[in-house]
Amino acid sequence: MALLEVVTGPILAVQEFYLLAGRALRNMFREPHYSDDIVLQMDNIGVGSLPIVVMTGFFSGAVMALQLARALAQWGQTGKVGTAVSITLVRELGPALTSLMVAGRNASGMASEIGSMKVTEQIDAMRALGTDPIQKLVTPRLIATCVVLPLLTIIADFVGVFGGYVVAAGMLDVNGRQYWTSVWQALGWDDVTQGLLKPFVFAFVIALVGCYYGLRASGGTQGVGRATTQAMVAASVLIFVLTFFLTRIFTSQLVSAS
Amino acid sequence: MPRGTSSSVLLPDAPPPASAGVLRFEHVSVAFDDVPALQDVSFEVRQAETRIILGAAGSGKTVLLKTALGLVQPQSGSVHVFGQDITRMTEQQLFGIRSKLGMLFQESALFDSLTIEENVAYPLVNQKAIQCPIEDVSKRVREALRFVELEHTLSRFPSELSGGMRRRVAIARAVVTTPPLLLYDSPTAGLDPITAHTIMALIIKERDLSKIATLIVTHRYQDGALMANFRYNPDNGKLEPARGVGNNITRTTKFLVLREGRLVFEGTQAELEASTDAYISKFRKQSGG
């Protein structure tokens, strides 16, 4: 009996998650649309996350330049540091680190906000007063995250490449023009495509995981705390897992194309 | 009212006949993770009638109200609101029914991010079936807040109000749409005796002015006794004992007692006071009666 519960628990959780995802997506095409809430969430997630995304992007680019320059120096290719930094940032680190920062800040924020509403019966009140909580709370957060996360990633990529430039020009004596030329020449459309597709997929994970844990919160303030932690951990782990699979899909396409 | 007969079929927006059941539970059972919360509960509330639901903590009082609103789906049995079986309705269909019900939640459940004005306006703006013209919203919100004597709090947020004031705002939000059935979940829980009396006076005032059906869940017998024995005098704005010719408040007010999800008593105050059941008499004793 206990073994059955161990098996059925996660299966039911996955089923509930997919039901929530389905209803949130369906609501995108149904009235009413809460455009004010979408704008509010875009401000909260986008503008609110900008400082940490910029900081993370800049220093990850700078660290990449320092580390890769050491490896490239063995073959006398320090001048190629821009190539290495741009490809690594645009393909992998930019989307992953930006999404992790937003997951840490906003998946947990969504879980705690919606969770607090759940345990204080505000979700029930919303339903009693003629509003679908998924339409009002989940769909605007999903739309807002899907719009702003790719934009934040673009900013993080650019700031990261700039961080690499600061290190390359200031510490490695790499010519600035050479750095930016290598950055520009290294990037192909497939890099940009996967660099923007990944945050779009991660946006679904962040918004839906945050809202899912918030909506199933129970047990007062302790339950809200638990939901917040679970949302952040689940979103972060899923981002890493999905990064692997998305990268695998893109690399296999490149291999088959060549 | 038998199901399936032509006389029992009500149009969605038609007002119920005077004798019609506003709310009817038929053998309703609710369980959460196989733990029963309500077991085979049956009762009926008609227009302008009052039901006081007494029960210890965890006896299923709140679940009963949420089942009446369609927020909780029963495992078996049926719930009829204004003649319509809501048990098989979708969430979208339930929105229409819920617009005819007002609910005061246990912890008020005001939206933290909205002002008091926006909170009270919420059902008028969001319930499609209400169809309140946008230019009338502000007027009706002010009227509802005036009813609970909190008109001056329009631009404030719930966190800036005391517990009793939040409860009064929640009453204003429940009555702003003038629903024919009001559900109150422990309206005096956690309040001092003076504020609790103010809240009960508002509930009695709303019952007597609007002649609506009222379902009130409480663990305080004195709240029920107040509902069963007092009426609102619109001339002096105070409560007074409901005695004399024409008084039917005591007759139309019945007590229900829940114990571990089961309805163990239904009757008038006199019948409740005559009961020798140990569990039922505990509620009577708590008020010193």
Coordinates of C-alpha atoms in Angstrom, one line a residue:
Chain A
M1 CA 0.0 0.0 0.0
A2 CA 2.8 2.4 1.0
L3 CA 4.7 1.4 -2.2
L4 CA 1.6 2.2 -4.3
E5 CA 1.4 5.7 -2.7
V6 CA 5.1 6.3 -3.5
V7 CA 4.4 5.5 -7.2
T8 CA 1.0 7.2 -7.6
G9 CA 2.0 10.4 -5.8
P10 CA 4.5 11.6 -8.5
I11 CA 2.2 10.4 -11.3
L12 CA -0.7 12.4 -10.0
A13 CA 1.6 15.4 -9.5
V14 CA 2.7 15.2 -13.2
Q15 CA -0.9 14.8 -14.3
E16 CA -1.9 17.9 -12.3
F17 CA 1.0 19.8 -13.7
Y18 CA 0.0 18.9 -17.3
L19 CA -3.6 19.8 -16.6
L20 CA -2.5 23.2 -15.3
A21 CA -0.3 23.7 -18.3
G22 CA -3.1 22.8 -20.7
R23 CA -5.6 25.1 -19.0
A24 CA -3.1 28.0 -18.8
L25 CA -2.3 27.6 -22.6
R26 CA -6.0 27.3 -23.5
N27 CA -6.8 30.5 -21.5
M28 CA -4.4 32.4 -23.8
F29 CA -7.1 32.2 -26.5
R30 CA -10.1 32.7 -24.3
E31 CA -11.8 35.8 -22.9
P32 CA -11.2 37.6 -20.6
H33 CA -7.6 38.7 -21.1
Y34 CA -6.0 40.4 -18.1
S35 CA -3.7 42.7 -20.0
D36 CA -3.0 44.9 -16.9
D37 CA -1.8 41.8 -15.0
I38 CA 0.4 40.8 -18.0
V39 CA 2.1 44.2 -18.0
L40 CA 2.5 44.2 -14.2
Q41 CA 4.1 40.7 -14.3
M42 CA 6.4 41.8 -17.2
D43 CA 7.5 44.7 -15.1
N44 CA 8.0 42.5 -12.1
I45 CA 9.8 39.7 -13.9
G46 CA 11.6 41.7 -16.6
V47 CA 12.6 45.0 -15.0
G48 CA 12.8 43.5 -11.5
S49 CA 15.2 40.8 -12.7
L50 CA 17.4 43.1 -14.8
P51 CA 20.0 44.0 -12.1
I52 CA 20.8 40.4 -11.2
V53 CA 20.7 39.3 -14.9
V54 CA 23.1 42.0 -15.8
M55 CA 25.5 41.3 -12.9
T56 CA 25.4 37.5 -13.6
G57 CA 25.9 38.0 -17.4
F58 CA 28.8 40.4 -17.0
F59 CA 30.8 38.3 -14.5
S60 CA 30.1 35.0 -16.3
G61 CA 31.4 36.6 -19.5
A62 CA 34.4 37.9 -17.6
V63 CA 35.2 34.6 -16.0
M64 CA 34.7 32.7 -19.3
A65 CA 37.3 35.1 -20.9
L66 CA 39.8 34.5 -18.0
Q67 CA 39.4 30.7 -18.0
L68 CA 39.3 30.2 -21.8
A69 CA 42.2 32.5 -22.4
R70 CA 44.4 30.3 -20.2
A71 CA 43.4 27.2 -22.3
L72 CA 43.8 29.1 -25.6
A73 CA 47.2 30.4 -24.7
Q74 CA 48.6 26.8 -24.9
W75 CA 48.1 27.0 -28.7
G76 CA 48.9 30.7 -29.0
Q77 CA 45.2 31.5 -29.8
T78 CA 44.4 34.0 -27.1
G79 CA 43.0 36.3 -29.8
K80 CA 40.2 33.8 -30.3
V81 CA 38.9 34.4 -26.8
G82 CA 35.9 36.4 -28.2
T83 CA 34.9 33.4 -30.3
A84 CA 34.9 31.1 -27.3
V85 CA 33.1 33.6 -25.0
S86 CA 30.4 34.4 -27.5
I87 CA 29.6 30.8 -28.5
T88 CA 29.5 29.6 -24.9
L89 CA 27.4 32.5 -23.7
V90 CA 24.9 32.6 -26.5
R91 CA 24.4 28.8 -26.8
E92 CA 24.5 27.7 -23.2
L93 CA 25.5 30.0 -20.3
G94 CA 23.3 33.0 -21.3
P95 CA 20.0 31.1 -21.4
A96 CA 20.9 28.8 -18.5
L97 CA 22.2 31.4 -16.1
T98 CA 19.5 33.9 -16.9
S99 CA 16.8 31.3 -16.5
L100 CA 18.3 30.1 -13.2
M101 CA 18.4 33.7 -11.9
V102 CA 14.8 34.3 -12.9
A103 CA 13.8 30.9 -11.5
G104 CA 15.4 31.7 -8.2
R105 CA 13.7 35.1 -8.1
N106 CA 10.4 34.6 -9.8
A107 CA 9.4 30.9 -9.6
S108 CA 9.8 31.1 -5.9
G109 CA 8.0 34.5 -5.9
M110 CA 5.1 33.2 -7.8
A111 CA 4.9 30.1 -5.5
S112 CA 4.9 32.3 -2.4
E113 CA 2.4 34.9 -3.7
I114 CA -0.1 32.4 -5.1
G115 CA 0.5 30.0 -2.1
S116 CA -0.3 32.8 0.4
M117 CA -3.5 33.5 -1.6
K118 CA -4.3 29.8 -1.5
V119 CA -3.9 29.4 2.3
T120 CA -5.8 32.6 3.1
E121 CA -8.7 31.4 0.8
Q122 CA -8.2 34.2 -1.7
I123 CA -8.1 31.6 -4.5
D124 CA -11.5 30.3 -3.3
A125 CA -12.8 33.8 -3.0
M126 CA -11.7 34.5 -6.6
R127 CA -13.6 31.4 -7.9
A128 CA -16.6 32.4 -5.8
L129 CA -16.6 35.9 -7.3
G130 CA -16.6 34.7 -10.9
T131 CA -12.9 34.6 -11.8
D132 CA -10.9 31.6 -13.0
P133 CA -7.7 31.7 -10.9
I134 CA -5.7 30.1 -13.7
Q135 CA -6.9 32.7 -16.2
K136 CA -6.2 35.6 -13.7
L137 CA -3.0 34.4 -12.0
V138 CA -1.3 31.7 -14.1
T139 CA -1.8 32.8 -17.7
P140 CA -0.6 36.4 -17.3
R141 CA 2.6 35.1 -15.5
L142 CA 3.1 32.5 -18.3
I143 CA 2.7 35.1 -21.1
A144 CA 4.9 37.6 -19.2
T145 CA 7.7 35.1 -18.6
C146 CA 7.7 33.9 -22.2
V147 CA 8.0 37.4 -23.4
V148 CA 10.6 38.8 -21.0
L149 CA 12.9 35.8 -20.5
P150 CA 14.3 35.7 -24.1
L151 CA 14.7 39.5 -23.9
L152 CA 16.6 39.2 -20.6
T153 CA 18.8 36.5 -22.2
I154 CA 19.7 38.8 -25.1
I155 CA 20.7 41.4 -22.5
A156 CA 22.7 38.9 -20.5
D157 CA 24.4 37.6 -23.6
F158 CA 25.4 41.1 -24.7
V159 CA 26.6 42.2 -21.2
G160 CA 28.5 38.9 -20.9
V161 CA 30.3 39.4 -24.2
F162 CA 31.1 42.9 -23.0
G163 CA 32.4 41.5 -19.7
G164 CA 34.6 39.2 -21.8
Y165 CA 35.8 42.2 -23.8
V166 CA 36.7 44.1 -20.5
V167 CA 38.9 41.2 -19.4
A168 CA 40.3 40.5 -22.9
A169 CA 41.2 44.1 -23.6
G170 CA 42.2 45.0 -20.0
M171 CA 44.0 41.9 -18.8
L172 CA 44.9 39.8 -21.8
D173 CA 46.0 42.5 -24.2
V174 CA 43.7 41.4 -26.9
N175 CA 42.9 44.0 -29.5
G176 CA 39.3 45.3 -29.1
R177 CA 38.5 45.2 -32.8
Q178 CA 39.9 41.7 -33.0
Y179 CA 37.7 40.7 -30.1
W180 CA 34.5 42.0 -31.5
T181 CA 35.2 40.7 -35.0
S182 CA 35.8 37.2 -33.6
V183 CA 32.6 37.5 -31.6
W184 CA 30.6 38.6 -34.6
Q185 CA 32.1 36.0 -37.0
A186 CA 31.7 33.1 -34.5
L187 CA 27.9 33.4 -34.2
G188 CA 25.7 31.6 -36.7
W189 CA 21.9 31.6 -37.0
D190 CA 21.7 28.2 -35.3
D191 CA 23.5 29.7 -32.2
V192 CA 21.1 32.6 -32.0
T193 CA 18.1 30.2 -32.6
Q194 CA 19.0 27.8 -29.8
G195 CA 20.0 30.7 -27.6
L196 CA 16.5 32.2 -27.9
L197 CA 14.5 29.0 -28.0
K198 CA 16.0 27.7 -24.8
P199 CA 14.8 30.7 -22.6
F200 CA 11.4 30.4 -24.3
V201 CA 11.1 26.8 -23.2
F202 CA 12.6 27.6 -19.7
A203 CA 10.0 30.4 -19.4
F204 CA 7.2 27.8 -19.5
V205 CA 9.0 25.8 -16.8
I206 CA 9.6 28.8 -14.5
A207 CA 6.0 30.1 -14.7
L208 CA 4.2 26.8 -14.6
V209 CA 6.3 25.3 -11.8
G210 CA 6.0 28.4 -9.7
C211 CA 2.3 28.7 -10.1
Y212 CA 1.8 24.9 -9.7
Y213 CA 3.5 24.8 -6.4
G214 CA 1.7 27.9 -5.3
L215 CA -1.7 26.5 -6.2
R216 CA -1.1 23.3 -4.3
A217 CA 0.2 25.0 -1.2
S218 CA -1.5 24.0 2.0
G219 CA -0.9 24.1 5.7
G220 CA -0.5 27.8 6.5
T221 CA 2.7 29.8 6.4
Q222 CA 4.8 26.6 6.7
G223 CA 3.1 25.2 3.6
V224 CA 3.9 28.5 1.7
G225 CA 7.5 28.2 2.7
R226 CA 7.7 24.6 1.5
A227 CA 6.0 25.5 -1.8
T228 CA 8.5 28.3 -2.4
T229 CA 11.5 26.1 -1.8
Q230 CA 10.1 23.2 -3.9
A231 CA 9.3 25.6 -6.8
M232 CA 12.8 27.0 -6.9
V233 CA 14.5 23.6 -6.7
A234 CA 12.2 21.9 -9.2
A235 CA 12.5 24.8 -11.7
S236 CA 16.3 24.9 -11.4
V237 CA 16.7 21.1 -11.8
L238 CA 14.3 21.1 -14.8
I239 CA 16.2 23.9 -16.5
F240 CA 19.5 21.8 -16.2
V241 CA 17.7 18.7 -17.5
L242 CA 16.1 20.5 -20.4
T243 CA 19.3 22.3 -21.3
F244 CA 20.9 18.9 -21.9
F245 CA 18.0 17.6 -24.0
L246 CA 17.7 20.8 -26.1
T247 CA 21.4 20.9 -26.7
R248 CA 21.3 17.2 -27.7
I249 CA 18.5 18.0 -30.2
F250 CA 20.4 20.9 -31.7
T251 CA 23.8 19.1 -31.9
S252 CA 22.2 16.1 -33.5
Q253 CA 20.6 18.3 -36.1
L254 CA 23.9 19.9 -36.9
V255 CA 25.6 16.5 -37.2
S256 CA 22.9 15.2 -39.6
A257 CA 23.0 18.4 -41.6
S258 CA 26.8 18.1 -42.1
Chain B
M1 CA -39.7 19.5 -4.9
P2 CA -39.4 16.3 -6.9
R3 CA -36.7 16.2 -9.5
G4 CA -37.6 15.7 -13.2
T5 CA -41.1 17.1 -13.0
S6 CA -41.9 20.1 -15.2
S7 CA -42.7 22.2 -12.1
S8 CA -39.2 21.7 -10.8
V9 CA -37.5 23.1 -13.9
L10 CA -36.3 26.6 -13.4
L11 CA -34.9 28.9 -16.0
P12 CA -31.3 29.8 -15.3
D13 CA -32.0 33.4 -14.4
A14 CA -35.6 33.1 -13.2
P15 CA -36.2 34.0 -9.6
P16 CA -37.2 31.1 -7.3
P17 CA -40.9 30.8 -6.3
A18 CA -41.5 31.9 -2.7
S19 CA -41.7 28.4 -1.5
A20 CA -38.8 27.0 -3.6
G21 CA -35.7 25.5 -2.1
V22 CA -32.9 28.1 -2.4
L23 CA -30.4 25.5 -1.4
R24 CA -30.9 21.7 -1.1
F25 CA -28.3 19.0 -0.1
E26 CA -29.3 15.5 -0.9
H27 CA -27.2 12.7 0.7
V28 CA -24.0 14.7 0.1
S29 CA -20.7 13.0 1.0
V30 CA -17.3 14.7 0.5
A31 CA -13.9 13.1 1.2
F32 CA -10.3 14.3 0.9
D33 CA -7.8 11.6 0.3
D34 CA -10.3 9.0 1.5
V35 CA -10.8 10.9 4.7
P36 CA -14.5 11.8 5.0
A37 CA -15.4 15.4 5.5
L38 CA -19.1 15.2 5.0
Q39 CA -21.2 12.0 5.2
D40 CA -24.7 11.7 3.9
V41 CA -25.7 15.3 4.6
S42 CA -29.3 16.3 3.6
F43 CA -31.1 19.5 4.4
E44 CA -32.9 22.3 2.6
V45 CA -33.0 26.1 3.0
R46 CA -36.0 28.1 1.5
Q47 CA -36.3 31.7 0.7
A48 CA -36.0 34.1 3.7
E49 CA -35.0 31.2 6.0
T50 CA -32.0 31.0 8.2
R51 CA -29.9 28.0 9.0
I52 CA -27.3 28.1 11.9
I53 CA -24.7 25.3 11.4
L54 CA -23.0 24.4 14.7
G55 CA -20.1 22.0 15.0
A56 CA -16.7 21.5 16.6
A57 CA -13.5 22.3 14.6
G58 CA -13.0 19.8 11.9
S59 CA -16.7 18.7 11.8
G60 CA -17.1 19.8 8.1
K61 CA -18.7 23.2 8.5
T62 CA -16.5 25.0 6.1
V63 CA -16.5 22.1 3.6
L64 CA -20.3 22.3 3.6
L65 CA -20.3 25.9 2.6
K66 CA -17.7 25.4 0.0
T67 CA -19.7 22.5 -1.4
A68 CA -22.8 24.8 -1.6
L69 CA -20.7 27.2 -3.7
G70 CA -19.4 24.4 -5.9
L71 CA -15.8 25.0 -4.8
V72 CA -15.7 21.4 -3.6
Q73 CA -17.2 18.5 -5.6
P74 CA -19.1 15.9 -3.6
Q75 CA -18.2 12.2 -4.1
S76 CA -21.9 11.3 -3.9
G77 CA -25.2 13.0 -3.5
S78 CA -26.4 16.2 -5.1
V79 CA -26.5 19.9 -4.3
H80 CA -29.3 22.0 -5.7
V81 CA -28.9 25.8 -5.8
F82 CA -32.1 27.7 -7.0
G83 CA -33.4 24.4 -8.3
Q84 CA -30.3 23.6 -10.4
D85 CA -28.1 20.6 -9.7
I86 CA -24.6 22.1 -9.5
T87 CA -22.9 18.8 -8.9
R88 CA -22.1 18.1 -12.5
M89 CA -21.6 21.7 -13.6
T90 CA -18.3 22.9 -15.1
E91 CA -16.5 25.8 -13.5
Q92 CA -17.8 28.2 -16.3
Q93 CA -21.4 27.1 -15.6
L94 CA -20.9 27.5 -11.9
F95 CA -19.9 31.2 -12.3
G96 CA -23.5 31.9 -13.2
I97 CA -24.9 30.2 -10.1
R98 CA -22.2 31.7 -7.8
S99 CA -23.3 35.2 -8.9
K100 CA -26.5 34.6 -6.9
L101 CA -24.6 33.6 -3.8
G102 CA -22.7 35.9 -1.4
M103 CA -19.9 34.4 0.8
L104 CA -18.1 35.6 3.8
F105 CA -14.9 33.6 4.1
Q106 CA -13.5 32.6 7.5
E107 CA -10.4 34.9 7.2
S108 CA -12.3 37.5 5.1
A109 CA -10.2 36.5 2.1
L110 CA -9.9 40.1 0.8
F111 CA -7.4 40.5 -2.0
D112 CA -4.2 42.0 -0.5
S113 CA -3.1 43.7 -3.7
L114 CA -6.4 45.6 -4.2
T115 CA -7.8 48.6 -2.3
I116 CA -11.0 48.3 -0.3
E117 CA -12.9 49.9 -3.1
E118 CA -11.5 47.5 -5.7
N119 CA -12.2 44.5 -3.4
V120 CA -15.9 45.4 -2.9
A121 CA -16.2 46.2 -6.6
Y122 CA -14.6 42.9 -7.6
P123 CA -17.9 40.8 -7.9
L124 CA -19.7 43.7 -9.8
V125 CA -16.8 44.0 -12.3
N126 CA -16.0 40.3 -12.7
Q127 CA -19.3 38.4 -12.5
K128 CA -20.7 38.4 -16.0
A129 CA -24.2 37.5 -14.8
I130 CA -24.4 40.6 -12.6
Q131 CA -24.2 43.0 -15.7
C132 CA -23.6 46.1 -13.5
P133 CA -23.0 49.2 -15.7
I134 CA -19.5 50.5 -15.1
E135 CA -20.9 53.9 -14.1
D136 CA -22.9 52.3 -11.3
V137 CA -20.1 50.3 -9.8
S138 CA -18.7 53.2 -7.6
K139 CA -22.2 54.1 -6.3
R140 CA -23.0 50.5 -5.3
V141 CA -19.6 50.0 -3.7
R142 CA -20.2 53.1 -1.6
E143 CA -23.7 51.9 -0.6
A144 CA -22.3 48.5 0.4
L145 CA -19.5 50.2 2.5
R146 CA -22.0 52.6 4.0
F147 CA -24.0 49.5 5.1
V148 CA -21.1 48.3 7.1
E149 CA -20.2 51.9 8.2
L150 CA -16.8 51.8 6.5
E151 CA -17.3 54.3 3.6
H152 CA -14.2 56.2 4.7
T153 CA -11.8 53.3 3.9
L154 CA -12.3 53.3 0.1
S155 CA -8.7 53.9 -0.8
R156 CA -7.1 51.9 1.9
F157 CA -5.6 48.4 1.6
P158 CA -6.8 45.4 3.7
S159 CA -3.5 45.2 5.6
E160 CA -4.3 48.7 7.0
L161 CA -7.5 47.6 8.6
S162 CA -8.2 45.8 11.8
G163 CA -9.5 42.2 11.8
G164 CA -13.1 43.4 12.6
M165 CA -13.0 46.0 9.9
R166 CA -11.7 43.5 7.3
R167 CA -14.6 41.2 8.3
R168 CA -17.0 44.1 7.7
V169 CA -15.5 44.9 4.3
A170 CA -15.9 41.2 3.4
I171 CA -19.6 41.5 4.3
A172 CA -19.8 44.5 2.1
R173 CA -18.2 42.5 -0.8
A174 CA -20.7 39.6 -0.1
V175 CA -23.8 41.9 -0.2
V176 CA -22.8 44.3 -2.9
T177 CA -24.5 42.2 -5.6
T178 CA -27.6 41.7 -3.4
P179 CA -27.5 37.9 -3.7
P180 CA -30.6 36.0 -2.6
L181 CA -28.5 33.6 -0.6
L182 CA -25.7 34.5 1.8
L183 CA -23.2 32.1 3.3
Y184 CA -21.2 33.1 6.4
D185 CA -18.2 31.1 7.5
S186 CA -17.5 31.7 11.2
P187 CA -18.1 35.4 10.9
T188 CA -17.2 36.1 14.6
A189 CA -14.2 33.7 14.9
G190 CA -11.3 35.4 16.5
L191 CA -13.1 38.6 17.3
D192 CA -13.6 40.4 20.6
P193 CA -17.2 40.2 22.0
I194 CA -18.0 43.8 21.0
T195 CA -16.8 43.5 17.4
A196 CA -18.5 40.0 17.2
H197 CA -21.8 41.6 18.2
T198 CA -21.3 44.4 15.6
I199 CA -20.8 41.7 12.9
M200 CA -23.8 39.7 14.0
A201 CA -25.9 42.9 14.0
L202 CA -24.8 43.5 10.4
I203 CA -25.8 40.0 9.4
I204 CA -29.2 40.3 11.0
K205 CA -29.7 43.7 9.4
E206 CA -28.9 42.3 6.0
R207 CA -31.2 39.3 6.6
D208 CA -34.2 41.5 7.7
L209 CA -33.8 44.3 5.1
S210 CA -33.2 42.1 2.1
K211 CA -35.4 39.1 3.2
I212 CA -32.7 36.7 1.9
A213 CA -31.9 33.1 2.8
T214 CA -28.9 32.9 5.2
L215 CA -26.6 30.0 6.1
I216 CA -24.3 30.8 8.9
V217 CA -21.6 28.5 10.2
T218 CA -20.3 29.0 13.7
H219 CA -19.1 27.2 16.8
R220 CA -20.7 29.9 19.0
Y221 CA -24.2 29.1 20.1
Q222 CA -24.8 32.7 21.2
D223 CA -24.4 33.8 17.5
G224 CA -27.2 31.4 16.6
A225 CA -29.4 32.5 19.5
L226 CA -29.0 36.1 18.4
M227 CA -30.1 35.3 14.9
A228 CA -33.1 33.3 16.1
N229 CA -34.4 35.8 18.6
F230 CA -33.5 39.3 17.4
R231 CA -34.6 41.4 14.5
Y232 CA -33.4 44.7 13.0
N233 CA -35.5 47.7 13.7
P234 CA -34.9 50.1 10.7
D235 CA -36.5 53.0 12.7
N236 CA -33.8 53.2 15.3
G237 CA -31.1 51.2 13.5
K238 CA -30.8 48.7 16.5
L239 CA -31.5 45.1 17.2
E240 CA -34.5 44.3 19.3
P241 CA -36.1 41.0 20.5
A242 CA -38.3 39.4 17.8
R243 CA -41.5 38.9 19.8
G244 CA -45.2 39.4 19.2
V245 CA -47.6 39.0 16.4
G246 CA -46.1 38.5 12.9
N247 CA -42.7 37.3 14.3
N248 CA -41.6 34.4 12.2
I249 CA -37.9 34.8 12.7
T250 CA -37.8 32.1 15.4
R251 CA -39.9 29.8 13.2
T252 CA -37.8 30.2 10.1
T253 CA -34.5 29.9 11.9
K254 CA -33.3 26.4 12.4
F255 CA -30.2 24.9 13.9
L256 CA -28.1 22.2 12.3
V257 CA -25.4 20.4 14.2
L258 CA -22.5 18.6 12.5
R259 CA -20.4 16.0 14.1
E260 CA -17.5 14.4 12.3
G261 CA -19.1 15.2 9.0
R262 CA -22.5 13.9 9.9
L263 CA -25.6 16.0 10.4
V264 CA -26.7 14.9 13.9
F265 CA -29.4 17.5 14.6
E266 CA -31.8 19.7 12.7
G267 CA -34.5 21.7 14.5
T268 CA -35.5 24.9 16.1
Q269 CA -33.8 26.6 19.1
A270 CA -36.4 25.1 21.4
E271 CA -35.8 21.6 20.1
L272 CA -32.0 22.1 20.4
E273 CA -32.3 23.3 24.0
A274 CA -34.5 20.3 24.8
S275 CA -32.0 17.9 23.4
T276 CA -30.3 15.6 25.9
D277 CA -27.5 14.6 23.5
A278 CA -24.1 15.2 25.2
Y279 CA -22.5 16.6 22.1
I280 CA -25.4 19.0 21.2
S281 CA -25.8 20.2 24.8
K282 CA -22.1 21.3 24.8
F283 CA -22.9 24.1 22.4
R284 CA -25.7 25.2 24.6
K285 CA -23.5 25.2 27.7
Q286 CA -20.8 27.3 26.2
S287 CA -23.1 30.2 26.2
G288 CA -24.0 29.6 29.8
G289 CA -27.6 28.6 28.8

